[in-house]
Amino acid sequence: PIREALTSLVQDGLVEYTPNRGFTVTTVSITDINEIFEARIFLEKELFRLALKKMSDAEIDQLEEHSRAQADPKSPEYAETFLEFNLKFHMMLAAAGKNSRLLWYYEMLMNEAQRLFYMDMMLHRNDFQWGHGHEGIIQALRNRDEETGVKVIADTLEKARKRVLGA
């Protein structure tokens, strides 16, 4: 089971294997960070557009339930809670577009992005304030406002990119 897990992490690019040396966690470069955020901006804007056309009000209500972590930001378990709620929110929004291939690509990308979230949270443990923009996305969905939703996504991700690069 451990070898299978490590092989899966190698396939995800999170771990690398060197013969006769073993497994090591891959590093995250500035190029990696920029590419992950560029890909997220590209995909999330298009996934939002698809979701906007297909989501019901009930689905938007359900998405809102996953829009924020219900935990104290100062508590030790906040990082895990935040990461879990944030991933659920983004995957639910992506799934609402009802395109299984885009969802598959996006899930791979979000697995890489989770690492950046965690890194930022650990570096800014005492003043963590990730501006995730979920409220703006939900409001744009409720208003059926594509332009605002796309702008919120782009602005939020650009701020996050700058924060991670400044870490």
Short mmCIF file of N, CA and C in Angstrom, two decimals:
data_model
loop_
_atom_site.label_atom_id
_atom_site.label_comp_id
_atom_site.label_asym_id
_atom_site.label_seq_id
_atom_site.Cartn_x
_atom_site.Cartn_y
_atom_site.Cartn_z
N PRO A 1 0.81 -1.22 0.00
CA PRO A 1 0.00 0.00 0.00
C PRO A 1 0.85 1.28 0.00
N ILE A 2 1.96 1.26 0.70
CA ILE A 2 2.81 2.46 0.74
C ILE A 2 3.43 2.70 -0.62
N ARG A 3 3.91 1.64 -1.27
CA ARG A 3 4.51 1.78 -2.59
C ARG A 3 3.47 2.28 -3.60
N GLU A 4 2.24 1.76 -3.50
CA GLU A 4 1.18 2.22 -4.40
C GLU A 4 0.88 3.69 -4.18
N ALA A 5 0.84 4.11 -2.92
CA ALA A 5 0.60 5.52 -2.61
C ALA A 5 1.72 6.39 -3.15
N LEU A 6 2.96 5.96 -2.98
CA LEU A 6 4.10 6.73 -3.49
C LEU A 6 4.09 6.78 -5.01
N THR A 7 3.73 5.69 -5.65
CA THR A 7 3.64 5.67 -7.11
C THR A 7 2.58 6.66 -7.59
N SER A 8 1.47 6.72 -6.88
CA SER A 8 0.41 7.67 -7.22
C SER A 8 0.91 9.11 -7.04
N LEU A 9 1.66 9.36 -5.98
CA LEU A 9 2.21 10.70 -5.76
C LEU A 9 3.24 11.06 -6.83
N VAL A 10 4.00 10.08 -7.30
CA VAL A 10 4.94 10.31 -8.40
C VAL A 10 4.16 10.72 -9.65
N GLN A 11 3.06 10.00 -9.94
CA GLN A 11 2.25 10.32 -11.11
C GLN A 11 1.63 11.71 -11.01
N ASP A 12 1.33 12.15 -9.79
CA ASP A 12 0.76 13.48 -9.58
C ASP A 12 1.83 14.57 -9.57
N GLY A 13 3.11 14.17 -9.62
CA GLY A 13 4.19 15.14 -9.63
C GLY A 13 4.53 15.72 -8.27
N LEU A 14 4.03 15.11 -7.22
CA LEU A 14 4.29 15.61 -5.87
C LEU A 14 5.51 14.97 -5.23
N VAL A 15 5.88 13.82 -5.74
CA VAL A 15 7.04 13.07 -5.23
C VAL A 15 7.82 12.58 -6.44
N GLU A 16 9.13 12.49 -6.32
CA GLU A 16 9.93 11.92 -7.40
C GLU A 16 10.73 10.74 -6.87
N TYR A 17 10.97 9.80 -7.76
CA TYR A 17 11.71 8.60 -7.39
C TYR A 17 13.07 8.61 -8.08
N THR A 18 14.10 8.35 -7.30
CA THR A 18 15.45 8.23 -7.82
C THR A 18 15.94 6.83 -7.45
N PRO A 19 16.30 6.03 -8.47
CA PRO A 19 16.78 4.68 -8.17
C PRO A 19 17.95 4.71 -7.18
N ASN A 20 17.95 3.78 -6.29
CA ASN A 20 18.97 3.63 -5.24
C ASN A 20 19.01 4.76 -4.23
N ARG A 21 18.08 5.70 -4.32
CA ARG A 21 18.03 6.80 -3.36
C ARG A 21 16.66 6.88 -2.70
N GLY A 22 15.63 6.48 -3.40
CA GLY A 22 14.29 6.49 -2.83
C GLY A 22 13.44 7.64 -3.33
N PHE A 23 12.47 7.98 -2.51
CA PHE A 23 11.47 8.99 -2.86
C PHE A 23 11.77 10.30 -2.14
N THR A 24 11.55 11.41 -2.84
CA THR A 24 11.66 12.73 -2.23
C THR A 24 10.49 13.60 -2.70
N VAL A 25 10.11 14.52 -1.85
CA VAL A 25 9.06 15.47 -2.21
C VAL A 25 9.62 16.44 -3.23
N THR A 26 8.87 16.71 -4.28
CA THR A 26 9.33 17.65 -5.30
C THR A 26 9.25 19.08 -4.76
N THR A 27 10.11 19.91 -5.29
CA THR A 27 10.09 21.31 -4.89
C THR A 27 9.07 22.07 -5.73
N VAL A 28 8.71 23.22 -5.26
CA VAL A 28 7.79 24.09 -5.99
C VAL A 28 8.57 25.33 -6.40
N SER A 29 8.70 25.54 -7.69
CA SER A 29 9.44 26.69 -8.20
C SER A 29 8.50 27.87 -8.46
N ILE A 30 9.08 29.01 -8.70
CA ILE A 30 8.30 30.19 -9.07
C ILE A 30 7.54 29.93 -10.36
N THR A 31 8.20 29.25 -11.29
CA THR A 31 7.52 28.89 -12.55
C THR A 31 6.32 28.00 -12.27
N ASP A 32 6.48 27.02 -11.38
CA ASP A 32 5.36 26.14 -11.02
C ASP A 32 4.19 26.96 -10.48
N ILE A 33 4.48 27.86 -9.56
CA ILE A 33 3.44 28.68 -8.94
C ILE A 33 2.72 29.50 -10.01
N ASN A 34 3.47 30.16 -10.87
CA ASN A 34 2.85 30.98 -11.92
C ASN A 34 2.01 30.12 -12.87
N GLU A 35 2.52 28.97 -13.25
CA GLU A 35 1.78 28.10 -14.16
C GLU A 35 0.50 27.56 -13.52
N ILE A 36 0.57 27.20 -12.25
CA ILE A 36 -0.63 26.69 -11.56
C ILE A 36 -1.69 27.79 -11.52
N PHE A 37 -1.29 29.00 -11.17
CA PHE A 37 -2.28 30.08 -11.12
C PHE A 37 -2.79 30.47 -12.50
N GLU A 38 -1.94 30.47 -13.51
CA GLU A 38 -2.41 30.76 -14.87
C GLU A 38 -3.43 29.71 -15.31
N ALA A 39 -3.15 28.46 -15.03
CA ALA A 39 -4.06 27.38 -15.40
C ALA A 39 -5.38 27.49 -14.63
N ARG A 40 -5.28 27.83 -13.35
CA ARG A 40 -6.51 27.98 -12.55
C ARG A 40 -7.36 29.12 -13.08
N ILE A 41 -6.74 30.25 -13.37
CA ILE A 41 -7.52 31.39 -13.89
C ILE A 41 -8.22 30.99 -15.19
N PHE A 42 -7.48 30.35 -16.07
CA PHE A 42 -8.04 29.93 -17.35
C PHE A 42 -9.22 28.98 -17.15
N LEU A 43 -8.99 27.90 -16.41
CA LEU A 43 -10.03 26.88 -16.23
C LEU A 43 -11.20 27.38 -15.39
N GLU A 44 -10.92 28.08 -14.31
CA GLU A 44 -12.01 28.48 -13.41
C GLU A 44 -12.96 29.48 -14.06
N LYS A 45 -12.44 30.35 -14.90
CA LYS A 45 -13.34 31.29 -15.59
C LYS A 45 -14.28 30.51 -16.52
N GLU A 46 -13.73 29.54 -17.24
CA GLU A 46 -14.58 28.77 -18.17
C GLU A 46 -15.53 27.84 -17.42
N LEU A 47 -15.06 27.24 -16.34
CA LEU A 47 -15.94 26.38 -15.54
C LEU A 47 -17.07 27.20 -14.92
N PHE A 48 -16.77 28.43 -14.50
CA PHE A 48 -17.80 29.32 -13.98
C PHE A 48 -18.85 29.59 -15.06
N ARG A 49 -18.39 29.88 -16.27
CA ARG A 49 -19.34 30.15 -17.37
C ARG A 49 -20.26 28.96 -17.62
N LEU A 50 -19.69 27.75 -17.59
CA LEU A 50 -20.52 26.55 -17.78
C LEU A 50 -21.50 26.38 -16.63
N ALA A 51 -21.01 26.54 -15.40
CA ALA A 51 -21.86 26.37 -14.22
C ALA A 51 -23.00 27.39 -14.22
N LEU A 52 -22.69 28.60 -14.61
CA LEU A 52 -23.69 29.67 -14.62
C LEU A 52 -24.90 29.28 -15.47
N LYS A 53 -24.66 28.60 -16.57
CA LYS A 53 -25.74 28.20 -17.47
C LYS A 53 -26.54 27.02 -16.94
N LYS A 54 -25.92 26.21 -16.05
CA LYS A 54 -26.53 24.94 -15.69
C LYS A 54 -26.97 24.80 -14.24
N MET A 55 -26.54 25.71 -13.37
CA MET A 55 -26.84 25.57 -11.94
C MET A 55 -28.24 26.08 -11.59
N SER A 56 -28.92 25.31 -10.76
CA SER A 56 -30.21 25.74 -10.23
C SER A 56 -29.97 26.55 -8.96
N ASP A 57 -31.02 27.24 -8.49
CA ASP A 57 -30.90 27.99 -7.24
C ASP A 57 -30.59 27.05 -6.08
N ALA A 58 -31.17 25.87 -6.08
CA ALA A 58 -30.91 24.89 -5.01
C ALA A 58 -29.44 24.46 -5.02
N GLU A 59 -28.86 24.28 -6.19
CA GLU A 59 -27.45 23.92 -6.28
C GLU A 59 -26.56 25.06 -5.80
N ILE A 60 -26.96 26.29 -6.07
CA ILE A 60 -26.20 27.45 -5.58
C ILE A 60 -26.27 27.49 -4.06
N ASP A 61 -27.45 27.20 -3.49
CA ASP A 61 -27.58 27.14 -2.03
C ASP A 61 -26.64 26.10 -1.44
N GLN A 62 -26.59 24.94 -2.08
CA GLN A 62 -25.72 23.86 -1.61
C GLN A 62 -24.25 24.28 -1.71
N LEU A 63 -23.89 24.94 -2.79
CA LEU A 63 -22.52 25.43 -2.95
C LEU A 63 -22.17 26.42 -1.84
N GLU A 64 -23.13 27.26 -1.50
CA GLU A 64 -22.88 28.25 -0.45
C GLU A 64 -22.57 27.59 0.89
N GLU A 65 -23.17 26.45 1.15
CA GLU A 65 -22.88 25.72 2.39
C GLU A 65 -21.41 25.32 2.47
N HIS A 66 -20.77 25.13 1.34
CA HIS A 66 -19.35 24.74 1.30
C HIS A 66 -18.43 25.92 1.01
N SER A 67 -18.95 27.12 1.20
CA SER A 67 -18.17 28.30 0.82
C SER A 67 -17.19 28.78 1.87
N ARG A 68 -17.35 28.33 3.10
CA ARG A 68 -16.42 28.80 4.13
C ARG A 68 -16.26 27.74 5.21
N ALA A 69 -15.06 27.67 5.71
CA ALA A 69 -14.75 26.71 6.77
C ALA A 69 -15.33 27.22 8.09
N GLN A 70 -16.00 26.34 8.80
CA GLN A 70 -16.60 26.71 10.08
C GLN A 70 -15.66 26.32 11.22
N ALA A 71 -14.55 27.02 11.30
CA ALA A 71 -13.57 26.73 12.36
C ALA A 71 -12.84 28.01 12.70
N ASP A 72 -12.24 28.03 13.87
CA ASP A 72 -11.46 29.17 14.33
C ASP A 72 -10.13 29.21 13.59
N PRO A 73 -9.83 30.30 12.87
CA PRO A 73 -8.57 30.38 12.12
C PRO A 73 -7.32 30.21 12.98
N LYS A 74 -7.44 30.41 14.28
CA LYS A 74 -6.29 30.27 15.17
C LYS A 74 -6.10 28.83 15.67
N SER A 75 -7.08 27.97 15.43
CA SER A 75 -6.99 26.60 15.92
C SER A 75 -6.06 25.77 15.04
N PRO A 76 -5.41 24.77 15.63
CA PRO A 76 -4.46 23.94 14.87
C PRO A 76 -5.11 23.18 13.70
N GLU A 77 -6.38 22.83 13.85
CA GLU A 77 -7.03 22.06 12.79
C GLU A 77 -7.64 22.93 11.69
N TYR A 78 -7.50 24.25 11.80
CA TYR A 78 -8.09 25.14 10.80
C TYR A 78 -7.55 24.88 9.40
N ALA A 79 -6.26 24.66 9.27
CA ALA A 79 -5.66 24.45 7.94
C ALA A 79 -6.34 23.30 7.23
N GLU A 80 -6.49 22.18 7.92
CA GLU A 80 -7.12 21.01 7.29
C GLU A 80 -8.58 21.29 6.96
N THR A 81 -9.29 21.93 7.88
CA THR A 81 -10.70 22.25 7.66
C THR A 81 -10.85 23.19 6.47
N PHE A 82 -10.04 24.24 6.45
CA PHE A 82 -10.10 25.20 5.36
C PHE A 82 -9.83 24.51 4.02
N LEU A 83 -8.76 23.72 3.95
CA LEU A 83 -8.40 23.05 2.70
C LEU A 83 -9.51 22.14 2.23
N GLU A 84 -10.14 21.43 3.16
CA GLU A 84 -11.23 20.52 2.80
C GLU A 84 -12.42 21.28 2.25
N PHE A 85 -12.86 22.34 2.94
CA PHE A 85 -14.02 23.11 2.50
C PHE A 85 -13.72 23.84 1.19
N ASN A 86 -12.53 24.38 1.07
CA ASN A 86 -12.17 25.10 -0.14
C ASN A 86 -12.17 24.16 -1.36
N LEU A 87 -11.59 22.98 -1.20
CA LEU A 87 -11.57 22.02 -2.31
C LEU A 87 -12.98 21.58 -2.68
N LYS A 88 -13.80 21.29 -1.68
CA LYS A 88 -15.19 20.89 -1.95
C LYS A 88 -15.94 21.98 -2.72
N PHE A 89 -15.76 23.22 -2.29
CA PHE A 89 -16.42 24.33 -2.96
C PHE A 89 -16.04 24.38 -4.43
N HIS A 90 -14.74 24.38 -4.70
CA HIS A 90 -14.27 24.51 -6.08
C HIS A 90 -14.64 23.30 -6.93
N MET A 91 -14.60 22.11 -6.35
CA MET A 91 -14.96 20.92 -7.12
C MET A 91 -16.47 20.88 -7.39
N MET A 92 -17.28 21.35 -6.43
CA MET A 92 -18.72 21.41 -6.68
C MET A 92 -19.05 22.40 -7.79
N LEU A 93 -18.38 23.54 -7.76
CA LEU A 93 -18.60 24.53 -8.81
C LEU A 93 -18.18 23.98 -10.17
N ALA A 94 -17.04 23.33 -10.20
CA ALA A 94 -16.55 22.75 -11.47
C ALA A 94 -17.49 21.64 -11.96
N ALA A 95 -17.98 20.83 -11.04
CA ALA A 95 -18.88 19.73 -11.41
C ALA A 95 -20.20 20.25 -11.96
N ALA A 96 -20.61 21.42 -11.52
CA ALA A 96 -21.87 22.00 -11.99
C ALA A 96 -21.85 22.29 -13.48
N GLY A 97 -20.66 22.41 -14.05
CA GLY A 97 -20.55 22.62 -15.50
C GLY A 97 -20.87 21.38 -16.31
N LYS A 98 -20.93 20.24 -15.64
CA LYS A 98 -21.31 18.96 -16.25
C LYS A 98 -20.45 18.59 -17.47
N ASN A 99 -19.13 18.76 -17.30
CA ASN A 99 -18.19 18.33 -18.32
C ASN A 99 -17.13 17.49 -17.62
N SER A 100 -17.24 16.18 -17.77
CA SER A 100 -16.39 15.26 -17.00
C SER A 100 -14.91 15.40 -17.34
N ARG A 101 -14.58 15.73 -18.56
CA ARG A 101 -13.17 15.87 -18.91
C ARG A 101 -12.55 17.12 -18.27
N LEU A 102 -13.26 18.22 -18.36
CA LEU A 102 -12.77 19.43 -17.71
C LEU A 102 -12.66 19.23 -16.20
N LEU A 103 -13.63 18.52 -15.63
CA LEU A 103 -13.60 18.25 -14.20
C LEU A 103 -12.38 17.43 -13.83
N TRP A 104 -12.04 16.45 -14.65
CA TRP A 104 -10.87 15.60 -14.39
C TRP A 104 -9.59 16.42 -14.43
N TYR A 105 -9.43 17.27 -15.45
CA TYR A 105 -8.25 18.14 -15.54
C TYR A 105 -8.18 19.10 -14.35
N TYR A 106 -9.33 19.64 -14.02
CA TYR A 106 -9.38 20.61 -12.93
C TYR A 106 -9.03 19.95 -11.59
N GLU A 107 -9.49 18.74 -11.38
CA GLU A 107 -9.16 18.04 -10.13
C GLU A 107 -7.66 17.82 -10.00
N MET A 108 -7.01 17.47 -11.09
CA MET A 108 -5.55 17.32 -11.07
C MET A 108 -4.88 18.64 -10.72
N LEU A 109 -5.36 19.71 -11.32
CA LEU A 109 -4.80 21.03 -11.06
C LEU A 109 -5.02 21.44 -9.60
N MET A 110 -6.20 21.19 -9.07
CA MET A 110 -6.48 21.56 -7.69
C MET A 110 -5.66 20.74 -6.70
N ASN A 111 -5.32 19.52 -7.06
CA ASN A 111 -4.43 18.74 -6.19
C ASN A 111 -3.07 19.42 -6.09
N GLU A 112 -2.60 19.97 -7.18
CA GLU A 112 -1.34 20.73 -7.14
C GLU A 112 -1.51 22.03 -6.36
N ALA A 113 -2.64 22.69 -6.55
CA ALA A 113 -2.88 23.97 -5.89
C ALA A 113 -3.01 23.82 -4.38
N GLN A 114 -3.53 22.69 -3.92
CA GLN A 114 -3.67 22.46 -2.48
C GLN A 114 -2.33 22.62 -1.78
N ARG A 115 -1.30 22.20 -2.42
CA ARG A 115 0.05 22.32 -1.87
C ARG A 115 0.41 23.79 -1.64
N LEU A 116 0.02 24.65 -2.58
CA LEU A 116 0.30 26.07 -2.45
C LEU A 116 -0.51 26.68 -1.31
N PHE A 117 -1.78 26.27 -1.17
CA PHE A 117 -2.60 26.76 -0.07
C PHE A 117 -1.96 26.41 1.26
N TYR A 118 -1.57 25.15 1.37
CA TYR A 118 -0.99 24.67 2.62
C TYR A 118 0.32 25.41 2.93
N MET A 119 1.12 25.58 1.92
CA MET A 119 2.39 26.29 2.09
C MET A 119 2.14 27.72 2.60
N ASP A 120 1.18 28.40 2.00
CA ASP A 120 0.86 29.75 2.41
C ASP A 120 0.33 29.78 3.84
N MET A 121 -0.52 28.84 4.18
CA MET A 121 -1.08 28.80 5.52
C MET A 121 0.01 28.58 6.57
N MET A 122 0.95 27.73 6.27
CA MET A 122 2.01 27.45 7.23
C MET A 122 2.97 28.64 7.37
N LEU A 123 3.22 29.34 6.29
CA LEU A 123 4.12 30.50 6.34
C LEU A 123 3.47 31.71 6.99
N HIS A 124 2.15 31.77 6.92
CA HIS A 124 1.41 32.91 7.49
C HIS A 124 0.45 32.43 8.57
N ARG A 125 0.90 31.49 9.36
CA ARG A 125 0.04 30.84 10.37
C ARG A 125 -0.68 31.85 11.27
N ASN A 126 -0.01 32.90 11.70
CA ASN A 126 -0.61 33.83 12.64
C ASN A 126 -1.48 34.91 12.00
N ASP A 127 -1.32 35.11 10.70
CA ASP A 127 -2.11 36.15 10.03
C ASP A 127 -2.74 35.65 8.75
N PHE A 128 -3.11 34.37 8.74
CA PHE A 128 -3.66 33.79 7.53
C PHE A 128 -5.01 34.41 7.21
N GLN A 129 -5.13 34.97 6.01
CA GLN A 129 -6.39 35.53 5.54
C GLN A 129 -6.47 35.29 4.03
N TRP A 130 -6.76 34.10 3.67
CA TRP A 130 -6.85 33.78 2.25
C TRP A 130 -8.10 34.43 1.69
N GLY A 131 -7.95 35.29 0.71
CA GLY A 131 -9.10 35.96 0.11
C GLY A 131 -9.68 35.10 -1.00
N HIS A 132 -10.47 34.11 -0.62
CA HIS A 132 -10.92 33.13 -1.60
C HIS A 132 -12.05 33.59 -2.49
N GLY A 133 -12.73 34.66 -2.18
CA GLY A 133 -13.74 35.21 -3.09
C GLY A 133 -14.98 34.37 -3.28
N HIS A 134 -15.20 33.39 -2.41
CA HIS A 134 -16.37 32.53 -2.59
C HIS A 134 -17.67 33.33 -2.56
N GLU A 135 -17.75 34.31 -1.69
CA GLU A 135 -18.99 35.10 -1.58
C GLU A 135 -19.29 35.82 -2.89
N GLY A 136 -18.26 36.39 -3.51
CA GLY A 136 -18.45 37.08 -4.78
C GLY A 136 -18.88 36.15 -5.90
N ILE A 137 -18.33 34.95 -5.89
CA ILE A 137 -18.70 33.95 -6.91
C ILE A 137 -20.16 33.55 -6.72
N ILE A 138 -20.55 33.29 -5.47
CA ILE A 138 -21.93 32.89 -5.20
C ILE A 138 -22.90 34.00 -5.58
N GLN A 139 -22.56 35.23 -5.23
CA GLN A 139 -23.43 36.36 -5.58
C GLN A 139 -23.55 36.50 -7.10
N ALA A 140 -22.47 36.33 -7.82
CA ALA A 140 -22.51 36.40 -9.29
C ALA A 140 -23.37 35.27 -9.86
N LEU A 141 -23.29 34.09 -9.26
CA LEU A 141 -24.15 32.98 -9.70
C LEU A 141 -25.62 33.32 -9.46
N ARG A 142 -25.92 33.82 -8.28
CA ARG A 142 -27.32 34.17 -7.95
C ARG A 142 -27.86 35.25 -8.90
N ASN A 143 -26.99 36.20 -9.25
CA ASN A 143 -27.41 37.28 -10.15
C ASN A 143 -27.31 36.90 -11.62
N ARG A 144 -26.79 35.70 -11.87
CA ARG A 144 -26.55 35.24 -13.25
C ARG A 144 -25.71 36.27 -14.00
N ASP A 145 -24.65 36.72 -13.32
CA ASP A 145 -23.78 37.80 -13.81
C ASP A 145 -22.41 37.22 -14.19
N GLU A 146 -22.27 36.86 -15.44
CA GLU A 146 -21.03 36.24 -15.92
C GLU A 146 -19.84 37.18 -15.78
N GLU A 147 -19.99 38.41 -16.18
CA GLU A 147 -18.87 39.35 -16.17
C GLU A 147 -18.30 39.53 -14.75
N THR A 148 -19.17 39.72 -13.78
CA THR A 148 -18.71 39.91 -12.40
C THR A 148 -18.06 38.64 -11.87
N GLY A 149 -18.67 37.50 -12.13
CA GLY A 149 -18.10 36.23 -11.65
C GLY A 149 -16.71 35.98 -12.20
N VAL A 150 -16.52 36.21 -13.47
CA VAL A 150 -15.22 36.02 -14.12
C VAL A 150 -14.19 36.99 -13.53
N LYS A 151 -14.62 38.23 -13.27
CA LYS A 151 -13.72 39.22 -12.69
C LYS A 151 -13.33 38.84 -11.26
N VAL A 152 -14.28 38.39 -10.47
CA VAL A 152 -13.98 37.97 -9.09
C VAL A 152 -12.96 36.84 -9.10
N ILE A 153 -13.16 35.87 -9.97
CA ILE A 153 -12.24 34.73 -10.05
C ILE A 153 -10.84 35.22 -10.43
N ALA A 154 -10.74 36.00 -11.48
CA ALA A 154 -9.42 36.48 -11.93
C ALA A 154 -8.73 37.32 -10.86
N ASP A 155 -9.48 38.24 -10.25
CA ASP A 155 -8.89 39.11 -9.22
C ASP A 155 -8.45 38.32 -7.99
N THR A 156 -9.29 37.42 -7.55
CA THR A 156 -8.99 36.62 -6.35
C THR A 156 -7.76 35.76 -6.57
N LEU A 157 -7.69 35.11 -7.72
CA LEU A 157 -6.55 34.24 -8.00
C LEU A 157 -5.27 35.04 -8.20
N GLU A 158 -5.38 36.21 -8.76
CA GLU A 158 -4.17 37.05 -8.92
C GLU A 158 -3.65 37.50 -7.57
N LYS A 159 -4.54 37.89 -6.66
CA LYS A 159 -4.12 38.25 -5.30
C LYS A 159 -3.47 37.06 -4.60
N ALA A 160 -4.06 35.89 -4.77
CA ALA A 160 -3.52 34.68 -4.14
C ALA A 160 -2.14 34.36 -4.70
N ARG A 161 -1.98 34.51 -6.00
CA ARG A 161 -0.68 34.25 -6.63
C ARG A 161 0.39 35.17 -6.04
N LYS A 162 0.07 36.44 -5.92
CA LYS A 162 1.03 37.40 -5.36
C LYS A 162 1.35 37.07 -3.91
N ARG A 163 0.37 36.64 -3.17
CA ARG A 163 0.59 36.28 -1.77
C ARG A 163 1.54 35.08 -1.66
N VAL A 164 1.29 34.07 -2.48
CA VAL A 164 2.14 32.87 -2.45
C VAL A 164 3.56 33.21 -2.89
N LEU A 165 3.69 34.02 -3.93
CA LEU A 165 5.02 34.39 -4.40
C LEU A 165 5.76 35.25 -3.39
N GLY A 166 5.01 35.99 -2.57
CA GLY A 166 5.64 36.81 -1.55
C GLY A 166 6.03 36.03 -0.31
N ALA A 167 5.57 34.78 -0.23
CA ALA A 167 5.83 33.96 0.97
C ALA A 167 7.27 33.52 1.05
#
